[in-house]
Short mmCIF file of C-alpha atoms in Angstrom, two decimals:
data_model
loop_
_atom_site.label_atom_id
_atom_site.label_comp_id
_atom_site.label_asym_id
_atom_site.label_seq_id
_atom_site.Cartn_x
_atom_site.Cartn_y
_atom_site.Cartn_z
CA MET A 1 -91.30 -154.20 -61.54
CA ASN A 2 -92.10 -150.56 -62.31
CA GLN A 3 -88.78 -149.03 -61.29
CA ILE A 4 -85.03 -149.48 -61.64
CA ASP A 5 -83.30 -150.46 -58.43
CA HIS A 6 -79.82 -149.29 -57.45
CA ILE A 7 -77.69 -151.79 -55.53
CA SER A 8 -74.79 -150.01 -53.87
CA GLY A 9 -73.23 -153.19 -52.58
CA HIS A 10 -70.02 -155.10 -52.05
CA THR A 11 -68.20 -157.85 -53.89
CA PHE A 12 -65.79 -160.28 -52.26
CA HIS A 13 -63.32 -162.59 -53.99
CA GLY A 14 -61.26 -165.15 -52.13
CA ARG A 15 -58.83 -167.50 -53.84
CA LYS A 16 -58.46 -170.99 -52.38
CA GLY A 17 -55.45 -173.30 -52.57
CA ALA A 18 -51.70 -173.04 -52.06
CA ILE A 19 -51.61 -169.38 -53.20
CA GLU A 20 -54.29 -167.42 -51.39
CA ASN A 21 -55.56 -163.94 -52.22
CA ALA A 22 -58.66 -162.04 -51.14
CA PHE A 23 -60.25 -158.63 -51.62
CA ARG A 24 -63.52 -156.82 -50.92
CA TYR A 25 -64.68 -153.77 -52.86
CA SER A 26 -67.75 -151.58 -53.02
CA ILE A 27 -69.57 -151.71 -56.34
CA ASP A 28 -72.67 -150.41 -58.16
CA TYR A 29 -75.27 -152.64 -59.78
CA ILE A 30 -78.72 -151.91 -61.16
CA LEU A 31 -81.74 -154.22 -61.29
CA LEU A 32 -84.27 -153.61 -64.07
CA ASP A 33 -86.95 -155.21 -66.21
CA PRO A 34 -85.50 -154.84 -69.74
CA GLU A 35 -88.89 -155.44 -71.36
CA ASN A 36 -90.79 -152.85 -69.30
CA LEU A 37 -88.51 -149.90 -68.76
CA PRO A 38 -89.89 -147.06 -66.61
CA LYS A 39 -89.20 -143.37 -66.72
CA THR A 40 -85.64 -142.78 -65.53
CA PRO A 41 -83.97 -140.09 -63.37
CA PHE A 42 -82.34 -137.16 -65.17
CA LEU A 43 -78.82 -138.56 -64.62
CA PHE A 44 -79.69 -142.01 -66.04
CA SER A 45 -80.50 -142.94 -69.64
CA ILE A 46 -81.49 -146.00 -71.65
CA ASN A 47 -79.57 -146.65 -74.90
CA ARG A 48 -77.91 -143.24 -74.91
CA PRO A 49 -75.04 -141.53 -73.04
CA ASN A 50 -75.43 -140.01 -69.59
CA ALA A 51 -73.65 -139.88 -66.24
CA MET A 52 -75.00 -143.40 -65.69
CA SER A 53 -76.77 -145.48 -68.34
CA TRP A 54 -77.74 -148.93 -69.61
CA ARG A 55 -77.63 -150.21 -73.19
CA GLU A 56 -79.53 -153.23 -74.42
CA ARG A 57 -76.70 -154.20 -76.79
CA ASP A 58 -74.43 -154.90 -73.80
CA HIS A 59 -76.39 -158.08 -72.98
CA GLY A 60 -77.79 -161.16 -74.68
CA GLY A 61 -75.23 -162.20 -77.29
CA GLU A 62 -71.76 -161.00 -78.17
CA PRO A 63 -70.53 -158.09 -75.99
CA GLY A 64 -71.43 -154.81 -77.66
CA HIS A 65 -73.70 -156.55 -80.19
CA GLY A 66 -76.30 -158.07 -77.91
CA GLN A 67 -80.05 -158.31 -78.42
CA GLY A 68 -81.07 -158.15 -74.79
CA ALA A 69 -84.11 -160.12 -73.66
CA ILE A 70 -84.93 -161.24 -77.23
CA TRP A 71 -81.70 -163.25 -77.32
CA LEU A 72 -82.47 -164.94 -74.01
CA ARG A 73 -86.01 -165.87 -75.04
CA ASP A 74 -84.71 -167.31 -78.33
CA ARG A 75 -82.21 -169.47 -76.43
CA PHE A 76 -84.97 -170.71 -74.10
CA ASP A 77 -87.03 -171.74 -77.12
CA GLU A 78 -84.05 -173.58 -78.61
CA MET A 79 -83.45 -175.43 -75.33
CA GLY A 80 -87.11 -176.23 -74.73
CA VAL A 81 -87.24 -174.19 -71.51
CA GLU A 82 -90.41 -172.52 -70.25
CA GLN A 83 -90.51 -168.84 -71.16
CA PRO A 84 -90.34 -166.43 -68.20
CA ALA A 85 -93.44 -164.48 -67.35
CA ARG A 86 -91.06 -161.72 -66.26
CA LEU A 87 -87.35 -161.02 -66.54
CA GLU A 88 -85.11 -158.87 -64.38
CA LEU A 89 -81.47 -158.11 -65.14
CA LEU A 90 -78.87 -157.50 -62.43
CA THR A 91 -75.86 -155.78 -63.97
CA GLN A 92 -73.33 -153.00 -63.63
CA PRO A 93 -74.42 -149.78 -65.36
CA ARG A 94 -72.38 -147.74 -67.78
CA VAL A 95 -70.65 -144.83 -66.05
CA LEU A 96 -69.77 -141.88 -68.31
CA GLY A 97 -70.27 -144.21 -71.28
CA HIS A 98 -67.96 -147.02 -70.20
CA VAL A 99 -68.86 -150.48 -68.93
CA PHE A 100 -67.22 -153.81 -68.15
CA ASN A 101 -69.38 -156.54 -66.68
CA PRO A 102 -67.48 -159.65 -65.52
CA VAL A 103 -70.86 -161.20 -64.69
CA SER A 104 -74.51 -160.15 -64.99
CA PHE A 105 -77.56 -162.13 -63.93
CA TRP A 106 -80.90 -162.64 -65.65
CA PHE A 107 -83.55 -163.50 -63.02
CA CYS A 108 -86.41 -165.49 -64.56
CA PHE A 109 -89.85 -165.64 -62.91
CA ASN A 110 -92.76 -167.91 -63.78
CA ALA A 111 -96.46 -167.04 -63.86
CA ALA A 112 -96.66 -167.71 -60.11
CA ARG A 113 -93.97 -165.01 -59.56
CA GLN A 114 -91.47 -167.64 -58.44
CA LEU A 115 -87.79 -167.41 -59.32
CA TYR A 116 -87.29 -170.60 -61.33
CA ALA A 117 -84.11 -169.89 -63.29
CA VAL A 118 -81.12 -167.54 -63.31
CA VAL A 119 -78.82 -167.04 -66.27
CA ALA A 120 -75.29 -166.00 -65.27
CA GLU A 121 -73.83 -164.04 -68.19
CA VAL A 122 -70.04 -164.24 -67.80
CA THR A 123 -67.67 -162.04 -69.82
CA ASN A 124 -63.88 -162.25 -69.55
CA THR A 125 -61.29 -159.55 -70.13
CA TYR A 126 -60.59 -160.99 -73.61
CA GLY A 127 -64.09 -160.13 -74.80
CA THR A 128 -65.42 -163.70 -74.76
CA ARG A 129 -68.83 -164.44 -73.23
CA HIS A 130 -70.60 -167.58 -72.05
CA SER A 131 -73.83 -167.91 -70.08
CA TYR A 132 -74.84 -170.53 -67.52
CA LEU A 133 -78.52 -171.43 -67.12
CA CYS A 134 -78.94 -172.21 -63.41
CA HIS A 135 -82.03 -174.10 -62.25
CA ASN A 136 -83.25 -176.76 -59.86
CA PRO A 137 -84.40 -180.20 -61.08
CA GLY A 138 -87.74 -179.79 -62.84
CA PHE A 139 -87.28 -176.00 -62.63
CA ALA A 140 -88.59 -175.94 -59.06
CA ALA A 141 -88.59 -172.53 -57.38
CA ILE A 142 -85.10 -171.41 -56.37
CA GLN A 143 -84.70 -170.87 -52.62
CA PRO A 144 -81.86 -168.95 -50.89
CA SER A 145 -80.49 -172.21 -49.47
CA ASP A 146 -80.35 -174.02 -52.84
CA ARG A 147 -76.96 -174.87 -54.34
CA ILE A 148 -76.92 -175.10 -58.14
CA VAL A 149 -73.87 -176.63 -59.84
CA ALA A 150 -72.63 -175.93 -63.37
CA ASP A 151 -69.45 -177.10 -65.09
CA LYS A 152 -66.96 -174.36 -65.91
CA LEU A 153 -66.67 -174.09 -69.71
CA MET A 154 -64.96 -170.76 -70.40
CA HIS A 155 -61.59 -169.23 -69.57
CA VAL A 156 -62.10 -166.37 -67.09
CA SER A 157 -59.13 -165.74 -64.81
CA PRO A 158 -55.67 -166.07 -66.42
CA PHE A 159 -54.64 -167.86 -63.23
CA GLN A 160 -57.30 -170.59 -63.38
CA LYS A 161 -57.65 -173.46 -65.88
CA ILE A 162 -60.91 -174.52 -67.53
CA GLU A 163 -61.75 -177.28 -65.09
CA GLY A 164 -63.97 -177.87 -62.10
CA ASN A 165 -67.39 -176.34 -61.53
CA TYR A 166 -69.33 -173.40 -60.16
CA THR A 167 -71.77 -173.72 -57.27
CA PHE A 168 -74.28 -170.87 -57.40
CA ARG A 169 -76.55 -169.59 -54.64
CA PHE A 170 -79.11 -166.83 -55.12
CA ASP A 171 -81.01 -164.79 -52.52
CA TYR A 172 -83.55 -162.53 -54.19
CA ARG A 173 -85.69 -160.40 -51.87
CA PRO A 174 -87.70 -157.17 -52.23
CA GLU A 175 -85.24 -155.33 -49.98
CA ARG A 176 -81.90 -156.85 -51.05
CA VAL A 177 -80.14 -159.23 -53.40
CA GLY A 178 -77.29 -161.65 -52.91
CA VAL A 179 -75.30 -163.94 -55.20
CA TRP A 180 -72.63 -166.42 -54.12
CA ILE A 181 -70.39 -168.34 -56.52
CA ASP A 182 -68.06 -171.05 -55.25
CA TYR A 183 -65.66 -172.16 -57.97
CA GLY A 184 -64.14 -175.51 -57.11
CA ARG A 185 -61.34 -177.39 -58.83
CA ALA A 186 -58.53 -179.75 -57.89
CA ASN A 187 -56.24 -178.10 -55.31
CA GLY A 188 -57.91 -174.74 -55.35
CA GLY A 189 -60.70 -172.53 -56.57
CA LEU A 190 -62.36 -169.23 -55.75
CA ILE A 191 -65.27 -167.80 -53.79
CA ALA A 192 -67.02 -164.72 -55.21
CA THR A 193 -69.98 -162.87 -53.72
CA LEU A 194 -72.18 -159.89 -54.53
CA THR A 195 -74.53 -158.52 -51.87
CA GLY A 196 -76.35 -155.28 -51.29
CA PRO A 197 -79.63 -153.53 -50.46
CA ARG A 198 -82.14 -152.52 -53.13
CA VAL A 199 -83.19 -148.87 -53.31
CA ARG A 200 -84.99 -146.98 -56.03
CA LEU A 201 -82.55 -145.49 -58.55
CA SER A 202 -82.53 -141.71 -58.17
CA ASN A 203 -80.44 -138.69 -59.09
CA ARG A 204 -79.27 -138.59 -55.50
CA SER A 205 -78.12 -142.23 -55.43
CA ILE A 206 -76.36 -141.78 -58.79
CA ALA A 207 -74.58 -138.60 -57.68
CA TRP A 208 -73.47 -140.22 -54.42
CA SER A 209 -72.07 -143.23 -56.27
CA LEU A 210 -70.22 -141.02 -58.75
CA LEU A 211 -68.59 -139.22 -55.84
CA ARG A 212 -67.55 -142.49 -54.17
CA ARG A 213 -66.70 -144.45 -57.35
CA PRO A 214 -66.23 -141.85 -60.11
CA PHE A 215 -64.66 -144.23 -62.63
CA GLY A 216 -67.31 -146.94 -62.51
CA ALA A 217 -66.38 -149.98 -64.61
CA ARG A 218 -62.93 -148.52 -65.36
CA ARG A 219 -62.30 -148.83 -61.63
CA THR A 220 -63.45 -152.47 -61.76
CA PHE A 221 -61.04 -153.25 -64.57
CA ILE A 222 -58.13 -151.50 -62.83
CA LEU A 223 -58.81 -153.46 -59.65
CA ILE A 224 -58.84 -156.71 -61.63
CA VAL A 225 -55.44 -155.85 -63.12
CA TRP A 226 -54.11 -154.94 -59.65
CA GLN A 227 -55.19 -158.28 -58.20
CA ALA A 228 -53.65 -160.10 -61.18
CA LEU A 229 -50.36 -158.31 -60.50
CA LYS A 230 -50.48 -159.41 -56.86
CA LEU A 231 -51.02 -163.04 -57.96
CA LYS A 232 -48.11 -162.77 -60.38
CA ILE A 233 -45.88 -161.51 -57.55
CA LYS A 234 -47.02 -164.50 -55.48
CA LYS A 235 -45.91 -166.70 -58.41
CA ALA A 236 -49.35 -168.00 -59.33
CA ARG A 237 -49.24 -169.99 -62.57
CA PHE A 238 -50.37 -167.99 -65.62
CA VAL A 239 -52.68 -169.80 -68.08
CA PRO A 240 -52.58 -168.15 -71.56
CA PHE A 241 -55.98 -167.52 -73.13
CA ARG A 242 -54.81 -168.91 -76.48
CA THR A 243 -54.59 -172.38 -74.96
CA SER A 244 -58.23 -172.34 -73.85
CA PRO A 245 -61.08 -173.39 -76.16
CA VAL A 246 -64.15 -171.21 -76.64
CA PRO A 247 -67.47 -172.95 -75.84
CA ASP A 248 -69.36 -174.22 -78.88
CA HIS A 249 -72.68 -172.90 -77.57
CA PRO A 250 -73.42 -169.48 -76.04
CA ILE A 251 -75.36 -170.96 -73.10
CA SER A 252 -75.08 -174.16 -71.07
CA ARG A 253 -77.29 -175.71 -68.40
CA SER A 254 -76.50 -176.52 -64.81
CA ARG A 255 -76.49 -180.11 -63.60
CA GLU A 256 -79.87 -181.68 -62.89
CA SER A 257 -78.83 -182.95 -59.47
#
């Protein structure tokens, strides 16, 4: 990958159960190879401020103190997982210096250029992070129709307990990308999606996004708070973060079958 892609896409969240709630918003993501960064447009910078930017420290480890791809490769060694021949990171960029990424995705490719693993890097509004290593049995190539299940281990929404599991589905193509997460638990759950076309990141695409979504991740956070307020009005049960344990390990594996 010799360029950074701009995904001007949409995210959908739909709550399941007795108290339903749904929303669909436009959103900006970028897709890049963090180990082979190309020359960037004037309005985009790596590891320094700009209208839109990306910082390595935002990923791979504690939020704001990450090590990027080095962290992920160290975890793969610890877990005895084959090292990727190439990595690509799907994440929200910083906009005017600010970022909040509820979830980013590390796409891992083997020597045959097959997608064989995806690491979902989940960060909650309390500043806690946990990653889920998603893969098929035997690390077979991941197809768009594959469903990969992982147990939920970290508190994310203040209206959902730590129980149940995530079912992930990934559709990675040269022209577009799609991620579907179906969170299931007793008497409820949530469906979350991210879909959008891939285009080369350019000054024009950045400027257009800043006109449409000038507050970037701040907008994402405000929308999260707005949806939480709506759930509170609907009398959804609030689960305090202090009652939820933090995972012992920074990364966990999906189920083998």
